[in-house]
Amino acid sequence: MSVLTRRTLLNGLFAAIAVGSTGCGFRLRGTGPLAGASYKTVQLLGEEKVPRELVSALRQQWRGLGVEITDSMSQAEVVVQLGGYQRNISRTAFSATGETTSELIKLSQSFIAFRVEDDTEIINTEVMALRDRQTDPAQQLAAARELQDIERQMQQDLARQLIDRLNRTYHQLPALYDQPGSSTDENPAEPSQTNETSQ
């Protein structure tokens, strides 16, 4: 199959995935403005499982929304547990001599979040970023630097997606006082009785 044909098929695949996958956290490029956060404090767990650049992007973007990152669950309204981080690079085109001339980069991050006060699961999902890039076999050093820059941009995108999905889902949760068993659902106090007796 020619390089042109392979690239045409690949571009068609991207378009199909982008249309059909918007509900599962899939992004080709950056996202729009983040949804506002209606929680004020968050605890982030599992940082050791993911690249430092992604953790830094999450912390920076939360701070930009006015959310404080705390190390104590007792001080957090929301706990976010980071799961598996996956990085995959696959060849999508190659030269007549078999050298890679184009590749697809895929980064994904799973996570789960809870509301601390009532231990309600907010969201349990995965966010993903894809990027197609051209490579020049004769410029390996420059290509390596470019790959690092691209991955940093994609990690920023993953952080935006993660926080945006969390914020939008958190907004949809019932308020604590609307849930069964809350203080507003308790039986009202019975009217007081008098022990007066007629004389």
PDB file of C-alpha atoms in Angstrom:
ATOM      1  CA  MET A   1       0.000   0.000   0.000  1.00  0.00           C
ATOM      2  CA  SER A   2       1.394   3.435  -0.920  1.00  0.00           C
ATOM      3  CA  VAL A   3       2.202   6.081   1.675  1.00  0.00           C
ATOM      4  CA  LEU A   4      -0.505   8.339   0.248  1.00  0.00           C
ATOM      5  CA  THR A   5      -3.143   5.612   0.491  1.00  0.00           C
ATOM      6  CA  ARG A   6      -2.132   4.763   4.061  1.00  0.00           C
ATOM      7  CA  ARG A   7      -2.332   8.406   5.116  1.00  0.00           C
ATOM      8  CA  THR A   8      -5.718   8.860   3.449  1.00  0.00           C
ATOM      9  CA  LEU A   9      -7.107   5.870   5.341  1.00  0.00           C
ATOM     10  CA  LEU A  10      -5.569   7.090   8.586  1.00  0.00           C
ATOM     11  CA  ASN A  11      -7.089  10.558   8.235  1.00  0.00           C
ATOM     12  CA  GLY A  12     -10.480   8.982   7.584  1.00  0.00           C
ATOM     13  CA  LEU A  13     -10.084   6.843  10.697  1.00  0.00           C
ATOM     14  CA  PHE A  14      -9.272   9.912  12.809  1.00  0.00           C
ATOM     15  CA  ALA A  15     -12.368  11.696  11.576  1.00  0.00           C
ATOM     16  CA  ALA A  16     -14.602   8.711  12.355  1.00  0.00           C
ATOM     17  CA  ILE A  17     -13.175   8.272  15.846  1.00  0.00           C
ATOM     18  CA  ALA A  18     -13.407  11.968  16.640  1.00  0.00           C
ATOM     19  CA  VAL A  19     -17.116  12.006  15.761  1.00  0.00           C
ATOM     20  CA  GLY A  20     -17.978   8.801  17.606  1.00  0.00           C
ATOM     21  CA  SER A  21     -15.832   9.132  20.704  1.00  0.00           C
ATOM     22  CA  THR A  22     -16.540  12.568  22.148  1.00  0.00           C
ATOM     23  CA  GLY A  23     -18.401  10.988  25.056  1.00  0.00           C
ATOM     24  CA  CYS A  24     -15.487   8.869  26.281  1.00  0.00           C
ATOM     25  CA  GLY A  25     -12.809  11.502  26.800  1.00  0.00           C
ATOM     26  CA  PHE A  26     -11.194  11.240  23.369  1.00  0.00           C
ATOM     27  CA  ARG A  27      -9.400  14.322  22.023  1.00  0.00           C
ATOM     28  CA  LEU A  28      -7.218  14.920  18.976  1.00  0.00           C
ATOM     29  CA  ARG A  29      -6.152  18.404  20.012  1.00  0.00           C
ATOM     30  CA  GLY A  30      -6.639  20.707  22.968  1.00  0.00           C
ATOM     31  CA  THR A  31      -9.974  21.175  24.687  1.00  0.00           C
ATOM     32  CA  GLY A  32     -11.904  24.368  25.217  1.00  0.00           C
ATOM     33  CA  PRO A  33     -12.202  26.316  28.470  1.00  0.00           C
ATOM     34  CA  LEU A  34     -12.500  24.183  31.588  1.00  0.00           C
ATOM     35  CA  ALA A  35     -15.815  23.872  33.369  1.00  0.00           C
ATOM     36  CA  GLY A  36     -15.717  25.728  36.675  1.00  0.00           C
ATOM     37  CA  ALA A  37     -15.066  23.699  39.819  1.00  0.00           C
ATOM     38  CA  SER A  38     -17.788  23.730  42.477  1.00  0.00           C
ATOM     39  CA  TYR A  39     -15.457  22.038  44.987  1.00  0.00           C
ATOM     40  CA  LYS A  40     -12.670  23.926  46.706  1.00  0.00           C
ATOM     41  CA  THR A  41     -10.225  21.228  47.827  1.00  0.00           C
ATOM     42  CA  VAL A  42      -8.936  18.022  46.211  1.00  0.00           C
ATOM     43  CA  GLN A  43      -6.542  15.246  47.180  1.00  0.00           C
ATOM     44  CA  LEU A  44      -4.567  13.644  44.355  1.00  0.00           C
ATOM     45  CA  LEU A  45      -3.448  10.026  44.802  1.00  0.00           C
ATOM     46  CA  GLY A  46      -1.315   7.793  42.598  1.00  0.00           C
ATOM     47  CA  GLU A  47       1.075  10.526  41.432  1.00  0.00           C
ATOM     48  CA  GLU A  48       3.960   8.055  41.417  1.00  0.00           C
ATOM     49  CA  LYS A  49       2.274   6.086  38.608  1.00  0.00           C
ATOM     50  CA  VAL A  50       2.267   8.890  36.048  1.00  0.00           C
ATOM     51  CA  PRO A  51       4.789  11.292  34.463  1.00  0.00           C
ATOM     52  CA  ARG A  52       5.762  14.304  36.557  1.00  0.00           C
ATOM     53  CA  GLU A  53       4.698  16.603  33.711  1.00  0.00           C
ATOM     54  CA  LEU A  54       1.119  15.310  33.926  1.00  0.00           C
ATOM     55  CA  VAL A  55       0.991  15.749  37.712  1.00  0.00           C
ATOM     56  CA  SER A  56       2.368  19.276  37.349  1.00  0.00           C
ATOM     57  CA  ALA A  57      -0.232  20.087  34.691  1.00  0.00           C
ATOM     58  CA  LEU A  58      -3.062  18.823  36.922  1.00  0.00           C
ATOM     59  CA  ARG A  59      -1.894  20.853  39.899  1.00  0.00           C
ATOM     60  CA  GLN A  60      -1.367  23.984  37.816  1.00  0.00           C
ATOM     61  CA  GLN A  61      -4.782  23.781  36.193  1.00  0.00           C
ATOM     62  CA  TRP A  62      -6.590  23.124  39.486  1.00  0.00           C
ATOM     63  CA  ARG A  63      -4.877  26.136  41.036  1.00  0.00           C
ATOM     64  CA  GLY A  64      -5.967  28.205  38.049  1.00  0.00           C
ATOM     65  CA  LEU A  65      -9.564  27.292  38.928  1.00  0.00           C
ATOM     66  CA  GLY A  66      -9.085  28.257  42.563  1.00  0.00           C
ATOM     67  CA  VAL A  67      -8.949  24.658  43.827  1.00  0.00           C
ATOM     68  CA  GLU A  68      -6.516  23.854  46.650  1.00  0.00           C
ATOM     69  CA  ILE A  69      -4.580  20.562  46.486  1.00  0.00           C
ATOM     70  CA  THR A  70      -4.298  19.006  49.924  1.00  0.00           C
ATOM     71  CA  ASP A  71      -2.397  15.977  51.233  1.00  0.00           C
ATOM     72  CA  SER A  72      -5.087  15.170  53.794  1.00  0.00           C
ATOM     73  CA  MET A  73      -8.328  13.385  52.962  1.00  0.00           C
ATOM     74  CA  SER A  74      -9.954  14.987  55.996  1.00  0.00           C
ATOM     75  CA  GLN A  75      -9.424  18.388  54.380  1.00  0.00           C
ATOM     76  CA  ALA A  76     -10.496  17.353  50.861  1.00  0.00           C
ATOM     77  CA  GLU A  77     -13.945  17.602  49.324  1.00  0.00           C
ATOM     78  CA  VAL A  78     -12.885  15.377  46.412  1.00  0.00           C
ATOM     79  CA  VAL A  79     -10.314  12.580  46.118  1.00  0.00           C
ATOM     80  CA  VAL A  80      -8.890  11.743  42.678  1.00  0.00           C
ATOM     81  CA  GLN A  81      -7.066   8.415  42.338  1.00  0.00           C
ATOM     82  CA  LEU A  82      -4.898   8.180  39.219  1.00  0.00           C
ATOM     83  CA  GLY A  83      -4.786   4.753  37.597  1.00  0.00           C
ATOM     84  CA  GLY A  84      -2.746   3.373  34.735  1.00  0.00           C
ATOM     85  CA  TYR A  85      -0.933   5.727  32.378  1.00  0.00           C
ATOM     86  CA  GLN A  86      -0.322   4.324  28.906  1.00  0.00           C
ATOM     87  CA  ARG A  87       1.941   5.568  26.121  1.00  0.00           C
ATOM     88  CA  ASN A  88       1.977   4.007  22.689  1.00  0.00           C
ATOM     89  CA  ILE A  89       3.714   5.100  19.476  1.00  0.00           C
ATOM     90  CA  SER A  90       2.964   3.261  16.248  1.00  0.00           C
ATOM     91  CA  ARG A  91       4.241   3.703  12.694  1.00  0.00           C
ATOM     92  CA  THR A  92       1.684   5.011  10.236  1.00  0.00           C
ATOM     93  CA  ALA A  93       3.931   5.613   7.196  1.00  0.00           C
ATOM     94  CA  PHE A  94       7.442   4.701   6.100  1.00  0.00           C
ATOM     95  CA  SER A  95       9.926   5.435   3.334  1.00  0.00           C
ATOM     96  CA  ALA A  96      10.982   3.172   0.487  1.00  0.00           C
ATOM     97  CA  THR A  97      13.911   2.051   2.644  1.00  0.00           C
ATOM     98  CA  GLY A  98      11.644   1.101   5.543  1.00  0.00           C
ATOM     99  CA  GLU A  99      12.382   4.089   7.783  1.00  0.00           C
ATOM    100  CA  THR A 100       9.519   5.677   9.729  1.00  0.00           C
ATOM    101  CA  THR A 101       8.215   8.907   8.199  1.00  0.00           C
ATOM    102  CA  SER A 102       5.000   9.272  10.191  1.00  0.00           C
ATOM    103  CA  GLU A 103       3.786   7.925  13.516  1.00  0.00           C
ATOM    104  CA  LEU A 104       0.748   8.015  15.753  1.00  0.00           C
ATOM    105  CA  ILE A 105       1.258   8.934  19.417  1.00  0.00           C
ATOM    106  CA  LYS A 106      -1.370   7.802  21.909  1.00  0.00           C
ATOM    107  CA  LEU A 107      -1.445   8.759  25.592  1.00  0.00           C
ATOM    108  CA  SER A 108      -4.184   7.683  28.001  1.00  0.00           C
ATOM    109  CA  GLN A 109      -4.866   8.098  31.704  1.00  0.00           C
ATOM    110  CA  SER A 110      -7.476   6.311  33.803  1.00  0.00           C
ATOM    111  CA  PHE A 111      -8.803   7.798  37.036  1.00  0.00           C
ATOM    112  CA  ILE A 112     -11.551   7.515  39.612  1.00  0.00           C
ATOM    113  CA  ALA A 113     -12.907  10.275  41.854  1.00  0.00           C
ATOM    114  CA  PHE A 114     -15.016  10.289  45.031  1.00  0.00           C
ATOM    115  CA  ARG A 115     -16.851  12.903  47.037  1.00  0.00           C
ATOM    116  CA  VAL A 116     -15.355  12.539  50.494  1.00  0.00           C
ATOM    117  CA  GLU A 117     -18.275  13.554  52.705  1.00  0.00           C
ATOM    118  CA  ASP A 118     -20.594  10.736  51.620  1.00  0.00           C
ATOM    119  CA  ASP A 119     -18.116   8.491  49.714  1.00  0.00           C
ATOM    120  CA  THR A 120     -20.075   8.947  46.477  1.00  0.00           C
ATOM    121  CA  GLU A 121     -18.272   7.867  43.310  1.00  0.00           C
ATOM    122  CA  ILE A 122     -18.198  10.875  41.014  1.00  0.00           C
ATOM    123  CA  ILE A 123     -16.573   9.372  37.926  1.00  0.00           C
ATOM    124  CA  ASN A 124     -14.539   6.334  36.866  1.00  0.00           C
ATOM    125  CA  THR A 125     -13.198   6.675  33.339  1.00  0.00           C
ATOM    126  CA  GLU A 126     -10.217   7.221  31.047  1.00  0.00           C
ATOM    127  CA  VAL A 127      -9.098  10.238  29.052  1.00  0.00           C
ATOM    128  CA  MET A 128      -7.076   9.973  25.859  1.00  0.00           C
ATOM    129  CA  ALA A 129      -5.028  12.132  23.491  1.00  0.00           C
ATOM    130  CA  LEU A 130      -3.793  11.242  19.994  1.00  0.00           C
ATOM    131  CA  ARG A 131      -1.317  13.041  17.786  1.00  0.00           C
ATOM    132  CA  ASP A 132      -0.026  12.208  14.302  1.00  0.00           C
ATOM    133  CA  ARG A 133       3.426  13.588  13.469  1.00  0.00           C
ATOM    134  CA  GLN A 134       5.796  13.549  10.518  1.00  0.00           C
ATOM    135  CA  THR A 135       9.381  12.416  11.087  1.00  0.00           C
ATOM    136  CA  ASP A 136      12.595  12.915   9.142  1.00  0.00           C
ATOM    137  CA  PRO A 137      14.916   9.892   9.442  1.00  0.00           C
ATOM    138  CA  ALA A 138      17.882  12.199   8.795  1.00  0.00           C
ATOM    139  CA  GLN A 139      17.032  14.435  11.780  1.00  0.00           C
ATOM    140  CA  GLN A 140      16.854  11.997  14.686  1.00  0.00           C
ATOM    141  CA  LEU A 141      18.025  14.415  17.397  1.00  0.00           C
ATOM    142  CA  ALA A 142      15.571  17.112  16.374  1.00  0.00           C
ATOM    143  CA  ALA A 143      12.821  14.488  16.127  1.00  0.00           C
ATOM    144  CA  ALA A 144      13.513  13.328  19.696  1.00  0.00           C
ATOM    145  CA  ARG A 145      13.239  16.897  21.037  1.00  0.00           C
ATOM    146  CA  GLU A 146      10.055  17.437  19.057  1.00  0.00           C
ATOM    147  CA  LEU A 147       8.578  14.240  20.514  1.00  0.00           C
ATOM    148  CA  GLN A 148       9.243  15.482  24.055  1.00  0.00           C
ATOM    149  CA  ASP A 149       7.504  18.782  23.301  1.00  0.00           C
ATOM    150  CA  ILE A 150       4.538  17.023  21.726  1.00  0.00           C
ATOM    151  CA  GLU A 151       4.135  14.696  24.707  1.00  0.00           C
ATOM    152  CA  ARG A 152       4.202  17.641  27.136  1.00  0.00           C
ATOM    153  CA  GLN A 153       1.437  19.304  25.129  1.00  0.00           C
ATOM    154  CA  MET A 154      -0.550  16.056  25.128  1.00  0.00           C
ATOM    155  CA  GLN A 155      -0.138  15.700  28.896  1.00  0.00           C
ATOM    156  CA  GLN A 156      -1.509  19.210  29.303  1.00  0.00           C
ATOM    157  CA  ASP A 157      -4.443  18.073  27.194  1.00  0.00           C
ATOM    158  CA  LEU A 158      -4.950  14.958  29.359  1.00  0.00           C
ATOM    159  CA  ALA A 159      -4.969  17.147  32.477  1.00  0.00           C
ATOM    160  CA  ARG A 160      -7.565  19.487  30.944  1.00  0.00           C
ATOM    161  CA  GLN A 161      -9.762  16.582  29.932  1.00  0.00           C
ATOM    162  CA  LEU A 162      -9.518  14.898  33.341  1.00  0.00           C
ATOM    163  CA  ILE A 163     -10.409  18.033  35.282  1.00  0.00           C
ATOM    164  CA  ASP A 164     -13.134  19.038  32.833  1.00  0.00           C
ATOM    165  CA  ARG A 165     -14.797  15.606  33.005  1.00  0.00           C
ATOM    166  CA  LEU A 166     -14.582  15.656  36.804  1.00  0.00           C
ATOM    167  CA  ASN A 167     -15.997  19.171  37.099  1.00  0.00           C
ATOM    168  CA  ARG A 168     -18.904  18.567  34.736  1.00  0.00           C
ATOM    169  CA  THR A 169     -19.860  15.302  36.430  1.00  0.00           C
ATOM    170  CA  TYR A 170     -19.526  16.826  39.900  1.00  0.00           C
ATOM    171  CA  HIS A 171     -21.998  19.554  38.899  1.00  0.00           C
ATOM    172  CA  GLN A 172     -24.568  16.835  38.132  1.00  0.00           C
ATOM    173  CA  LEU A 173     -24.369  15.146  41.540  1.00  0.00           C
ATOM    174  CA  PRO A 174     -27.318  15.654  43.881  1.00  0.00           C
ATOM    175  CA  ALA A 175     -26.488  18.001  46.712  1.00  0.00           C
ATOM    176  CA  LEU A 176     -25.849  16.305  50.034  1.00  0.00           C
ATOM    177  CA  TYR A 177     -28.978  17.803  51.564  1.00  0.00           C
ATOM    178  CA  ASP A 178     -31.097  16.399  48.696  1.00  0.00           C
ATOM    179  CA  GLN A 179     -30.132  12.785  49.388  1.00  0.00           C
ATOM    180  CA  PRO A 180     -32.229  10.342  51.455  1.00  0.00           C
ATOM    181  CA  GLY A 181     -31.182  10.316  55.068  1.00  0.00           C
ATOM    182  CA  SER A 182     -30.013  13.907  55.109  1.00  0.00           C
ATOM    183  CA  SER A 183     -30.993  16.176  57.955  1.00  0.00           C
ATOM    184  CA  THR A 184     -33.738  17.814  55.904  1.00  0.00           C
ATOM    185  CA  ASP A 185     -35.477  14.430  55.493  1.00  0.00           C
ATOM    186  CA  GLU A 186     -35.765  13.762  59.188  1.00  0.00           C
ATOM    187  CA  ASN A 187     -39.203  13.749  60.765  1.00  0.00           C
ATOM    188  CA  PRO A 188     -40.113  17.116  62.169  1.00  0.00           C
ATOM    189  CA  ALA A 189     -40.223  17.371  65.914  1.00  0.00           C
ATOM    190  CA  GLU A 190     -43.531  16.374  67.426  1.00  0.00           C
ATOM    191  CA  PRO A 191     -45.514  19.237  68.920  1.00  0.00           C
ATOM    192  CA  SER A 192     -44.986  19.600  72.628  1.00  0.00           C
ATOM    193  CA  GLN A 193     -47.702  18.341  74.902  1.00  0.00           C
ATOM    194  CA  THR A 194     -48.916  20.092  78.015  1.00  0.00           C
ATOM    195  CA  ASN A 195     -49.781  18.366  81.241  1.00  0.00           C
ATOM    196  CA  GLU A 196     -52.277  20.911  82.367  1.00  0.00           C
ATOM    197  CA  THR A 197     -55.253  19.549  84.289  1.00  0.00           C
ATOM    198  CA  SER A 198     -58.460  21.248  84.906  1.00  0.00           C
ATOM    199  CA  GLN A 199     -59.192  22.301  88.410  1.00  0.00           C
TER     200      GLN A 199
END
